[in-house]
Amino acid sequence: MARYFLFFVTITFILIVSNDCLSPIIFIPGSFCSLLEVRINTTLQPSCPQSLDNKWILLWLNLRLFEPSYLSCYHNIFRFNYNSSSNSFENPLGVETRIIVNSINGSFLDGLLWEYIQLDKFLFHFVTKHKYIDGQNMHSVPYDFRRGTNKTLFVFNNDLKELIESTYIRNMNKSVYLISHSTGGSMVLYFLSQQLQTWKNQYINSWISLSGNIAGEVDNIENLVQGFLSPIVSREVIQSWDFFAWRLPEPMIYGSERIIVKTPSRNYTSYDMLDFLHDINAKELSLIYSQVSSILASLPEPNVNTYCFYGVNISTPIGYISKSDRFEDNKLETIRGWGDGEQDDTTNMSCQLWNKTMDKKYKFISKGFHRISHTELVGNDKVLEEIDQIIFS
Ligand SMILES: *[C@@H]1O[C@H](CO)[C@@H](O)[C@H](O)[C@H]1NC(C)=O
Ligand SMILES: *[C@@H]1O[C@H](CO)[C@@H](O)[C@H](O)[C@H]1NC(C)=O
Ligand SMILES: *[C@@H]1O[C@H](CO)[C@@H](O)[C@H](O)[C@H]1NC(C)=O
Ligand SMILES: *[C@@H]1O[C@H](CO)[C@@H](O)[C@H](O)[C@H]1NC(C)=O
Ligand SMILES: *[C@@H]1O[C@H](CO)[C@@H](O)[C@H](O)[C@H]1NC(C)=O
Ligand SMILES: *[C@@H]1O[C@H](CO)[C@@H](O)[C@H](O)[C@H]1NC(C)=O
Ligand SMILES: *[C@@H]1O[C@H](CO)[C@@H](O)[C@H](O)[C@H]1NC(C)=O
Ligand SMILES: *[C@@H]1O[C@H](CO)[C@@H](O)[C@H](O)[C@H]1NC(C)=O
Ligand SMILES: *[C@@H]1O[C@H](CO)[C@@H](O)[C@H](O)[C@H]1NC(C)=O
């Protein structure tokens, strides 16, 4: 009996110890994967029904707002207005928006549009296989994906820093794994570029970037011209989000040879994105382009252990052709090449830079996953296995 009891105690002890030893994980989602809420003053926004007046409701993703009777209201509240005296984009009058902040004890999936990228599978993997505890050593951090100025990114940086520090302390001072998806990678890189090296050495164990769009995305061109799932997020709405001036293809990676948009009288490369914004009539974005496109333009080395994972070998947009010089018909023909179905291969070259520029004391691995798509990468078994190797070996 005593032997069994001892055995039981030992097992329990091992479980407690191994649980205490887990390195916390903080997940940073991609674009369109955070939930947004809105409060409308319908006196100031008369296109919105009075039934929505002065209460917090879901803005993204709220299927009800896609109904024809709500659509013009929806377009009016999802957009920003440009304020020329502050040279910035702001909510229209009578519109307040917020993210659903993930509190320190909050569930990993809170505030995220998790169904979309199989994030529940990701969570399930760590909770069942490795005995992680949701809300204790697994967290996520949502953000307003419409934004892309250093002023707005600053808000995100504070949220993430606070979460990292409190998670670290709650987990016996174990440094944190940051795992990002897509635009989350750009958010993390900016965050890391703004932190002191001593802080990073203390709090960050590693950064694992899944499908990171670190050098911008070619397919943002398509959103700017045609909208996103148009008419749900129309081009007028898209062209009021500073994000789309921030995450156009970076000249340092895409260079001056690669033609990204072709019209009868012009070839646009990554160096011509300012003219492109002008020519599609996104004048307000063009006013902030030089400022926001410089935020990550030097692709600063993260100087933490860094793993870049990508899907490869899937047909992917690598450029566009417009029949009209002024993009009047809002239609583009897609030129296809290789990538993960959404992001072309070239954006991975940003990680490759760090093989040379990053301090050699940090690990650096870049890896392609055959025929695993942009969103599938998060819940894919092979990728999760690879992450297990990094965290538990
Ligand atoms: C809505 O805006 C109107 C006009 O500015 C104002 O009189 C009213 O107090 C606002 N409603 C709320 C709930 O703030
Ligand atoms: C525009 O920005 C200026 C300067 O920050 C501010 O005073 C003004 O209230 C803003 N205008 C609107 C309509 O929000
Ligand atoms: C989080 O949970 C801990 C106990 O698990 C509790 O002491 C603490 O007050 C909670 N914090 C918040 C902000 O809910
Ligand atoms: C944002 O960037 C501009 C130009 O690079 C700089 O002048 C400004 O201080 C930055 N603001 C913040 C909050 O970092
Ligand atoms: C964690 O670090 C803080 C200071 O950084 C220290 O005060 C605290 O005692 C440490 N806790 C543990 C469990 O090591
Ligand atoms: C655009 O590039 C193509 C090569 O892909 C070239 O044949 C064409 O002349 C260029 N057009 C303009 C207007 O420079
Ligand atoms: C990275 O991009 C380059 C250039 O587009 C491509 O040749 C290479 O296969 C990509 N590597 C990975 C690991 O995806
Ligand atoms: C980084 O560079 C070294 C030496 O040039 C090379 O052996 C290694 O494969 C590179 N790593 C990656 C991830 O590209
Ligand atoms: C992509 O496909 C090519 C040709 O089928 C293959 O040689 C290559 O290994 C694949 N890339 C990866 C990362 O599996």
Coordinates of C-alpha atoms and ligand atoms in Angstrom, one line a residue:
M1 CA 0.0 0.0 0.0
A2 CA 2.8 2.4 1.0
R3 CA 4.5 1.6 -2.2
Y4 CA 1.5 2.5 -4.3
F5 CA 1.0 5.6 -2.2
L6 CA 4.6 6.6 -2.8
F7 CA 4.2 5.9 -6.5
F8 CA 1.1 8.1 -6.6
V9 CA 2.9 10.9 -4.8
T10 CA 5.8 10.7 -7.1
I11 CA 3.6 10.9 -10.2
T12 CA 1.6 13.8 -8.8
F13 CA 4.9 15.5 -7.9
I14 CA 6.2 15.0 -11.5
L15 CA 3.0 16.4 -12.9
I16 CA 3.2 19.5 -10.7
V17 CA 6.8 20.0 -11.4
S18 CA 6.5 19.5 -15.1
N19 CA 3.5 21.9 -15.1
D20 CA 5.5 24.5 -13.3
C21 CA 8.3 24.2 -15.7
L22 CA 6.3 25.0 -18.8
S23 CA 7.4 28.0 -20.7
P24 CA 4.4 30.3 -21.3
I25 CA 3.1 30.9 -24.8
I26 CA 1.6 34.2 -26.1
F27 CA 0.0 34.1 -29.5
I28 CA -0.3 37.1 -31.7
P29 CA -3.0 36.6 -34.4
G30 CA -3.1 37.8 -38.1
S31 CA -5.1 40.5 -39.7
F32 CA -8.9 40.2 -39.4
C33 CA -8.5 37.7 -36.6
S34 CA -9.3 40.0 -33.7
L35 CA -12.8 40.8 -32.7
L36 CA -13.8 44.5 -32.7
E37 CA -16.7 46.1 -30.9
V38 CA -18.5 49.4 -31.7
R39 CA -20.7 51.9 -30.0
I40 CA -22.7 54.2 -32.3
N41 CA -24.4 57.5 -31.7
T42 CA -27.1 57.1 -34.3
T43 CA -28.0 60.8 -34.2
L44 CA -24.6 61.4 -35.7
Q45 CA -24.6 58.3 -37.8
P46 CA -28.2 58.4 -39.3
S47 CA -27.4 55.5 -41.7
C48 CA -27.5 53.2 -38.7
P49 CA -30.8 52.0 -37.3
Q50 CA -31.8 53.6 -33.9
S51 CA -32.0 50.1 -32.4
L52 CA -28.1 50.1 -32.4
D53 CA -27.9 53.4 -30.5
N54 CA -25.4 53.8 -27.7
K55 CA -24.6 50.2 -26.9
W56 CA -21.5 48.1 -27.4
I57 CA -22.1 45.6 -30.2
L58 CA -19.8 43.3 -32.2
L59 CA -18.5 45.1 -35.3
W60 CA -16.1 42.4 -36.6
L61 CA -17.1 39.8 -37.4
N62 CA -20.8 40.5 -37.1
L63 CA -22.8 38.6 -39.8
R64 CA -25.9 40.6 -39.1
L65 CA -24.2 43.8 -40.3
F66 CA -23.6 42.2 -43.7
E67 CA -27.4 42.2 -44.4
P68 CA -28.4 44.7 -47.1
S69 CA -30.4 46.9 -44.7
Y70 CA -27.3 47.3 -42.5
L71 CA -24.6 47.5 -45.2
S72 CA -24.4 51.3 -45.6
C73 CA -24.3 51.7 -41.8
Y74 CA -21.7 49.0 -41.6
H75 CA -19.5 50.8 -44.2
N76 CA -19.8 54.1 -42.4
I77 CA -18.8 52.7 -39.0
F78 CA -16.0 50.3 -40.1
R79 CA -14.1 53.1 -41.9
F80 CA -11.8 55.8 -40.6
N81 CA -11.9 59.5 -41.6
Y82 CA -8.7 61.3 -42.4
N83 CA -8.0 64.4 -40.2
S84 CA -5.7 66.7 -42.1
S85 CA -4.7 68.8 -39.1
S86 CA -3.4 65.8 -37.2
N87 CA -2.5 63.8 -40.4
S88 CA -4.1 60.7 -39.0
F89 CA -7.1 58.5 -39.4
E90 CA -9.8 58.5 -36.7
N91 CA -13.2 57.0 -36.1
P92 CA -16.0 59.0 -37.7
L93 CA -18.1 61.2 -35.4
G94 CA -20.4 59.3 -33.2
V95 CA -18.4 56.0 -33.5
E96 CA -16.3 54.5 -30.8
T97 CA -14.5 51.1 -31.3
R98 CA -12.5 48.8 -29.1
I99 CA -10.9 45.4 -29.0
I100 CA -11.9 42.8 -26.5
V101 CA -8.9 42.9 -24.3
N102 CA -7.6 39.6 -23.1
S103 CA -7.3 39.9 -19.4
I104 CA -4.5 38.2 -17.4
N105 CA -6.8 35.3 -16.5
G106 CA -8.7 35.5 -19.8
S107 CA -9.1 32.4 -22.0
F108 CA -6.7 32.1 -24.9
L109 CA -9.5 32.3 -27.4
D110 CA -11.1 35.5 -26.0
G111 CA -11.2 38.4 -28.4
L112 CA -10.1 36.3 -31.3
L113 CA -11.9 35.1 -34.4
W114 CA -10.3 31.7 -33.7
E115 CA -12.5 29.4 -35.8
Y116 CA -11.0 31.0 -38.9
I117 CA -7.5 29.8 -38.4
Q118 CA -8.0 26.6 -36.4
L119 CA -6.6 28.2 -33.4
D120 CA -8.8 26.0 -31.2
K121 CA -6.7 23.1 -32.5
F122 CA -3.6 24.9 -31.6
L123 CA -4.8 25.5 -28.0
F124 CA -6.1 21.9 -27.7
H125 CA -2.7 20.6 -28.7
F126 CA -0.9 22.4 -25.9
V127 CA -3.6 21.8 -23.3
T128 CA -4.1 18.1 -23.9
K129 CA -0.6 17.0 -24.9
H130 CA 1.5 19.2 -22.8
K131 CA -0.9 20.1 -19.9
Y132 CA -0.8 23.8 -20.5
I133 CA -3.4 25.8 -18.6
D134 CA -5.5 28.2 -20.7
G135 CA -5.3 31.7 -19.2
Q136 CA -2.3 30.8 -17.0
N137 CA 0.5 29.9 -19.3
M138 CA -1.3 30.3 -22.6
H139 CA -2.4 33.8 -23.7
S140 CA -3.2 35.7 -26.8
V141 CA -3.2 39.4 -27.6
P142 CA -5.8 40.9 -30.0
Y143 CA -5.4 44.3 -31.8
D144 CA -7.2 46.6 -34.2
F145 CA -6.0 45.2 -37.5
R146 CA -7.1 48.3 -39.4
R147 CA -4.2 50.3 -37.9
G148 CA -0.6 50.7 -39.0
T149 CA 0.9 53.9 -37.7
N150 CA 3.6 54.0 -35.0
K151 CA 1.2 55.8 -32.8
T152 CA -1.4 53.0 -33.0
L153 CA 1.2 50.3 -32.9
F154 CA 2.5 51.9 -29.7
V155 CA -0.8 50.9 -28.0
F156 CA -0.3 47.3 -29.1
N157 CA 3.3 47.4 -27.8
N158 CA 2.1 48.4 -24.4
D159 CA -0.6 45.7 -24.3
L160 CA 1.8 43.0 -25.3
K161 CA 4.6 44.2 -22.9
E162 CA 2.2 44.2 -20.0
L163 CA 0.9 40.7 -20.8
I164 CA 4.5 39.4 -21.2
E165 CA 5.7 40.8 -17.9
S166 CA 2.6 39.6 -15.9
T167 CA 2.7 36.2 -17.6
Y168 CA 6.5 35.9 -16.8
I169 CA 5.9 36.7 -13.1
R170 CA 3.0 34.3 -12.8
N171 CA 5.0 31.5 -14.3
M172 CA 7.9 31.5 -11.9
N173 CA 9.9 34.0 -14.0
K174 CA 10.0 31.7 -17.1
S175 CA 10.6 33.6 -20.3
V176 CA 7.9 33.6 -22.9
Y177 CA 7.5 32.0 -26.4
L178 CA 5.9 34.5 -28.8
I179 CA 4.1 32.7 -31.6
S180 CA 2.7 34.9 -34.3
H181 CA 0.6 34.3 -37.4
S182 CA 0.8 36.4 -40.6
T183 CA 0.5 40.2 -39.7
G184 CA 1.1 39.2 -36.1
G185 CA 4.7 38.7 -37.3
S186 CA 5.0 42.3 -38.4
M187 CA 3.4 43.4 -35.0
V188 CA 6.0 41.3 -33.1
L189 CA 8.9 42.5 -35.1
Y190 CA 7.9 46.2 -34.5
F191 CA 7.4 45.3 -30.8
L192 CA 10.8 43.7 -30.5
S193 CA 12.5 46.6 -32.3
Q194 CA 11.2 48.9 -29.6
Q195 CA 12.5 47.0 -26.6
L196 CA 15.8 47.1 -24.9
Q197 CA 18.1 44.1 -25.5
T198 CA 18.3 43.4 -21.7
W199 CA 14.6 43.3 -21.5
K200 CA 14.3 40.9 -24.4
N201 CA 17.0 38.6 -22.9
Q202 CA 15.1 38.4 -19.7
Y203 CA 11.5 38.1 -20.9
I204 CA 11.6 36.5 -24.4
N205 CA 12.7 32.9 -24.9
S206 CA 12.0 32.7 -28.6
W207 CA 9.8 34.0 -31.4
I208 CA 8.1 31.6 -33.7
S209 CA 6.7 33.3 -36.8
L210 CA 4.1 31.4 -38.7
S211 CA 3.3 32.7 -42.3
G212 CA 4.7 36.1 -41.3
N213 CA 4.1 38.9 -43.7
I214 CA 7.2 40.7 -42.5
A215 CA 8.1 42.3 -45.8
G216 CA 4.5 43.3 -46.6
E217 CA 2.1 41.5 -48.8
V218 CA 1.5 41.7 -52.5
D219 CA -2.2 40.7 -52.1
N220 CA -2.9 43.9 -50.2
I221 CA -2.8 45.5 -53.6
E222 CA -5.9 43.5 -54.5
N223 CA -7.7 44.6 -51.4
L224 CA -6.9 48.2 -52.1
V225 CA -8.3 48.0 -55.6
Q226 CA -11.2 45.6 -55.2
G227 CA -12.0 45.6 -51.5
F228 CA -11.9 42.6 -49.2
L229 CA -14.7 40.1 -49.8
S230 CA -16.4 43.0 -51.6
P231 CA -19.0 44.4 -51.0
I232 CA -18.6 43.3 -47.4
V233 CA -15.5 45.4 -46.8
S234 CA -15.6 47.8 -49.7
R235 CA -12.6 49.5 -51.3
E236 CA -13.7 52.8 -49.8
V237 CA -13.5 51.2 -46.3
I238 CA -10.1 49.5 -47.0
Q239 CA -8.6 52.7 -48.4
S240 CA -9.3 54.4 -45.1
W241 CA -7.3 51.9 -43.0
D242 CA -3.7 53.0 -42.4
F243 CA -2.7 49.3 -42.2
F244 CA -2.8 49.3 -46.0
A245 CA -0.2 52.0 -46.3
W246 CA 2.0 50.2 -43.8
R247 CA 2.0 46.6 -45.2
L248 CA 2.6 47.1 -48.9
P249 CA 5.6 45.2 -50.3
E250 CA 8.9 46.5 -48.7
P251 CA 11.4 47.9 -51.2
M252 CA 14.3 46.3 -49.3
I253 CA 13.0 42.9 -50.2
Y254 CA 10.9 43.4 -53.4
G255 CA 13.4 45.7 -55.0
S256 CA 13.1 47.8 -58.2
E257 CA 13.0 44.9 -60.7
R258 CA 10.0 42.9 -59.6
I259 CA 6.8 44.3 -61.3
I260 CA 4.0 44.2 -58.8
V261 CA 1.3 46.0 -60.8
K262 CA 1.2 46.5 -64.5
T263 CA -1.1 48.9 -66.4
P264 CA -1.0 49.8 -70.1
S265 CA 1.3 52.7 -69.5
R266 CA 3.2 51.9 -66.3
N267 CA 5.0 49.1 -64.4
Y268 CA 4.8 49.6 -60.6
T269 CA 7.6 48.1 -58.4
S270 CA 7.8 48.2 -54.6
Y271 CA 9.5 51.6 -55.1
D272 CA 6.4 53.0 -56.8
M273 CA 3.8 52.3 -54.1
L274 CA 3.3 56.0 -53.3
D275 CA 2.4 56.7 -57.0
F276 CA 0.2 53.6 -57.0
L277 CA -1.8 54.9 -54.0
H278 CA -2.2 58.2 -55.8
D279 CA -3.3 56.5 -59.1
I280 CA -6.0 54.3 -57.5
N281 CA -7.2 57.5 -55.8
A282 CA -6.3 56.5 -52.3
K283 CA -5.0 60.0 -51.7
E284 CA -5.3 60.0 -47.9
L285 CA -3.2 56.8 -47.6
S286 CA -0.6 58.4 -49.9
L287 CA -0.3 61.3 -47.5
I288 CA 0.8 58.9 -44.7
Y289 CA 2.7 56.4 -46.9
S290 CA 6.2 57.8 -46.4
Q291 CA 5.7 58.0 -42.7
V292 CA 4.2 54.5 -42.1
S293 CA 6.1 52.6 -44.7
S294 CA 9.3 53.5 -42.9
I295 CA 8.2 51.8 -39.7
L296 CA 9.7 48.4 -40.6
A297 CA 11.5 49.4 -43.8
S298 CA 15.0 48.4 -42.4
L299 CA 13.6 45.0 -41.3
P300 CA 15.5 45.2 -38.0
E301 CA 16.9 42.0 -36.7
P302 CA 14.8 40.7 -33.8
N303 CA 17.7 39.6 -31.6
V304 CA 15.8 36.8 -29.9
N305 CA 15.8 33.1 -30.9
T306 CA 13.8 33.3 -34.2
Y307 CA 12.0 30.6 -36.2
C308 CA 10.3 31.6 -39.5
F309 CA 7.9 29.0 -40.8
Y310 CA 6.1 29.3 -44.1
G311 CA 3.8 27.3 -46.3
V312 CA 5.3 26.8 -49.8
N313 CA 4.5 25.3 -53.2
I314 CA 1.0 26.6 -53.5
S315 CA -0.2 28.8 -56.4
T316 CA -0.2 32.4 -55.1
P317 CA -0.7 35.9 -56.4
I318 CA 2.7 37.5 -57.2
G319 CA 1.4 40.5 -59.2
Y320 CA -1.5 42.1 -60.9
I321 CA -2.5 43.6 -64.3
S322 CA -5.0 46.4 -64.7
K323 CA -6.5 47.1 -68.1
S324 CA -7.0 50.7 -67.1
D325 CA -4.3 53.2 -66.0
R326 CA -6.6 54.8 -63.5
F327 CA -8.0 51.5 -62.2
E328 CA -11.5 52.8 -63.1
D329 CA -13.1 49.4 -63.4
N330 CA -11.7 48.2 -60.1
K331 CA -10.8 45.0 -61.7
L332 CA -7.4 43.2 -61.6
E333 CA -6.1 40.2 -63.4
T334 CA -3.9 38.1 -61.1
I335 CA -0.4 36.9 -62.0
R336 CA 0.4 33.7 -60.2
G337 CA 3.6 32.2 -58.8
W338 CA 4.5 30.3 -55.7
G339 CA 3.8 30.9 -52.0
D340 CA 1.3 29.8 -49.4
G341 CA -1.8 30.7 -51.4
E342 CA -2.0 34.2 -49.9
Q343 CA 1.6 35.3 -49.4
D344 CA 4.2 34.9 -52.1
D345 CA 7.6 33.3 -51.3
T346 CA 9.5 36.6 -51.5
T347 CA 8.3 37.8 -48.1
N348 CA 10.3 35.0 -46.5
M349 CA 13.5 36.7 -47.7
S350 CA 13.1 39.2 -44.9
C351 CA 13.8 36.4 -42.3
Q352 CA 16.8 35.3 -44.4
L353 CA 18.4 38.7 -43.9
W354 CA 18.7 38.0 -40.2
N355 CA 20.9 35.0 -40.8
K356 CA 23.5 37.7 -41.5
T357 CA 22.5 40.6 -39.4
M358 CA 21.4 39.0 -36.2
D359 CA 23.7 38.4 -33.2
K360 CA 25.0 34.8 -33.6
K361 CA 24.1 33.9 -30.0
Y362 CA 20.5 33.7 -31.0
K363 CA 19.2 30.7 -32.9
F364 CA 17.8 31.3 -36.3
I365 CA 15.8 28.8 -38.4
S366 CA 13.8 29.4 -41.5
K367 CA 11.7 26.6 -42.9
G368 CA 9.2 26.0 -45.7
F369 CA 6.3 23.5 -45.3
H370 CA 5.3 21.7 -48.5
R371 CA 1.7 22.6 -49.6
I372 CA 0.5 23.9 -46.2
S373 CA -1.6 27.0 -46.8
H374 CA -1.4 30.4 -45.1
T375 CA -4.1 29.8 -42.5
E376 CA -3.6 26.1 -42.2
L377 CA -0.1 26.5 -40.8
V378 CA -1.4 27.4 -37.3
G379 CA -3.2 24.1 -36.7
N380 CA -1.1 21.8 -38.9
D381 CA 0.2 18.6 -37.2
K382 CA 3.6 18.8 -38.8
V383 CA 4.0 22.4 -37.7
L384 CA 2.9 21.7 -34.2
E385 CA 5.4 18.8 -34.0
E386 CA 8.1 21.2 -35.1
I387 CA 7.0 23.7 -32.4
D388 CA 7.1 20.9 -29.8
Q389 CA 10.7 20.2 -30.8
I390 CA 11.6 23.8 -30.2
I391 CA 9.8 24.2 -26.9
F392 CA 10.3 20.7 -25.3
S393 CA 13.6 19.4 -26.7
Ligands
LIG1 C1 -25.4 61.8 -29.7 O1 -25.0 62.9 -30.3 C2 -26.0 64.0 -30.1 C3 -25.6 65.1 -31.0 O2 -24.2 65.5 -30.8 C4 -25.9 64.4 -28.6 O3 -26.8 65.4 -28.4 C5 -26.2 63.2 -27.8 O4 -26.1 63.4 -26.4 C6 -25.3 62.0 -28.2 N1 -25.8 60.8 -27.5 C7 -25.1 60.1 -26.6 C8 -25.7 58.9 -26.0 O5 -23.9 60.5 -26.3
LIG2 C1 -8.5 66.7 -35.9 O1 -7.2 66.7 -35.2 C2 -7.1 67.9 -34.4 C3 -5.7 68.0 -33.9 O2 -5.4 66.8 -33.3 C4 -8.2 67.9 -33.4 O3 -8.1 69.1 -32.6 C5 -9.6 67.8 -34.0 O4 -10.6 67.7 -33.0 C6 -9.6 66.7 -35.0 N1 -10.9 66.7 -35.7 C7 -11.9 65.8 -35.6 C8 -13.0 66.0 -36.5 O5 -11.8 64.9 -34.9
LIG3 C1 -6.5 35.8 -11.6 O1 -6.6 34.6 -11.0 C2 -5.9 34.6 -9.7 C3 -6.0 33.2 -9.1 O2 -5.9 32.2 -10.1 C4 -6.5 35.6 -8.8 O3 -5.8 35.7 -7.6 C5 -6.5 37.0 -9.4 O4 -7.2 37.9 -8.7 C6 -7.1 37.0 -10.8 N1 -6.9 38.2 -11.5 C7 -7.9 38.8 -12.1 C8 -7.5 40.2 -12.8 O5 -9.0 38.4 -12.3
LIG4 C1 6.6 57.9 -35.3 O1 7.5 58.0 -36.3 C2 7.9 59.4 -36.6 C3 8.7 59.4 -37.9 O2 9.5 58.2 -38.0 C4 8.6 59.9 -35.4 O3 8.9 61.3 -35.6 C5 7.7 59.8 -34.2 O4 8.4 60.3 -33.0 C6 7.2 58.4 -34.0 N1 6.2 58.4 -32.9 C7 6.2 57.5 -32.0 C8 5.1 57.5 -31.0 O5 7.1 56.6 -31.9
LIG5 C1 11.0 37.0 -10.4 O1 11.7 38.2 -10.7 C2 11.4 39.3 -9.8 C3 12.2 40.5 -10.2 O2 12.5 40.5 -11.6 C4 11.8 38.9 -8.4 O3 11.4 40.0 -7.5 C5 11.0 37.6 -8.0 O4 11.4 37.2 -6.7 C6 11.3 36.5 -9.0 N1 10.4 35.4 -8.6 C7 10.9 34.1 -8.7 C8 9.8 33.1 -8.4 O5 12.0 33.8 -9.0
LIG6 C1 6.7 46.8 -68.3 O1 7.5 45.6 -68.2 C2 7.5 44.8 -69.4 C3 8.3 43.6 -69.0 O2 7.6 42.8 -68.1 C4 8.0 45.5 -70.6 O3 7.8 44.7 -71.7 C5 7.1 46.8 -70.8 O4 7.6 47.6 -71.8 C6 7.1 47.6 -69.5 N1 6.1 48.7 -69.7 C7 6.4 50.0 -69.4 C8 5.3 50.9 -69.7 O5 7.5 50.3 -69.1
LIG7 C1 11.9 31.9 -49.9 O1 11.7 32.7 -51.0 C2 12.6 32.4 -52.1 C3 12.4 33.5 -53.2 O2 11.1 33.7 -53.5 C4 12.3 31.0 -52.6 O3 13.1 30.7 -53.7 C5 12.5 30.0 -51.5 O4 12.0 28.8 -51.9 C6 11.7 30.4 -50.2 N1 12.1 29.6 -49.1 C7 11.2 29.1 -48.3 C8 11.8 28.3 -47.2 O5 10.0 29.3 -48.4
LIG8 C1 22.3 30.7 -42.4 O1 23.6 30.8 -43.0 C2 24.5 29.7 -42.8 C3 25.8 30.0 -43.3 O2 25.8 30.8 -44.4 C4 23.8 28.5 -43.5 O3 24.6 27.3 -43.3 C5 22.4 28.3 -42.9 O4 21.8 27.2 -43.6 C6 21.6 29.5 -43.0 N1 20.4 29.3 -42.3 C7 19.2 29.5 -42.8 C8 18.0 29.2 -41.9 O5 19.0 29.9 -43.9
LIG9 C1 8.4 22.3 -53.2 O1 8.2 21.5 -54.3 C2 9.5 21.1 -54.9 C3 9.1 20.4 -56.2 O2 8.1 19.5 -56.0 C4 10.3 20.2 -54.0 O3 11.5 19.9 -54.6 C5 10.5 21.0 -52.7 O4 11.2 20.2 -51.8 C6 9.2 21.6 -52.1 N1 9.5 22.4 -51.0 C7 9.4 22.0 -49.7 C8 9.7 23.0 -48.7 O5 8.9 21.0 -49.4

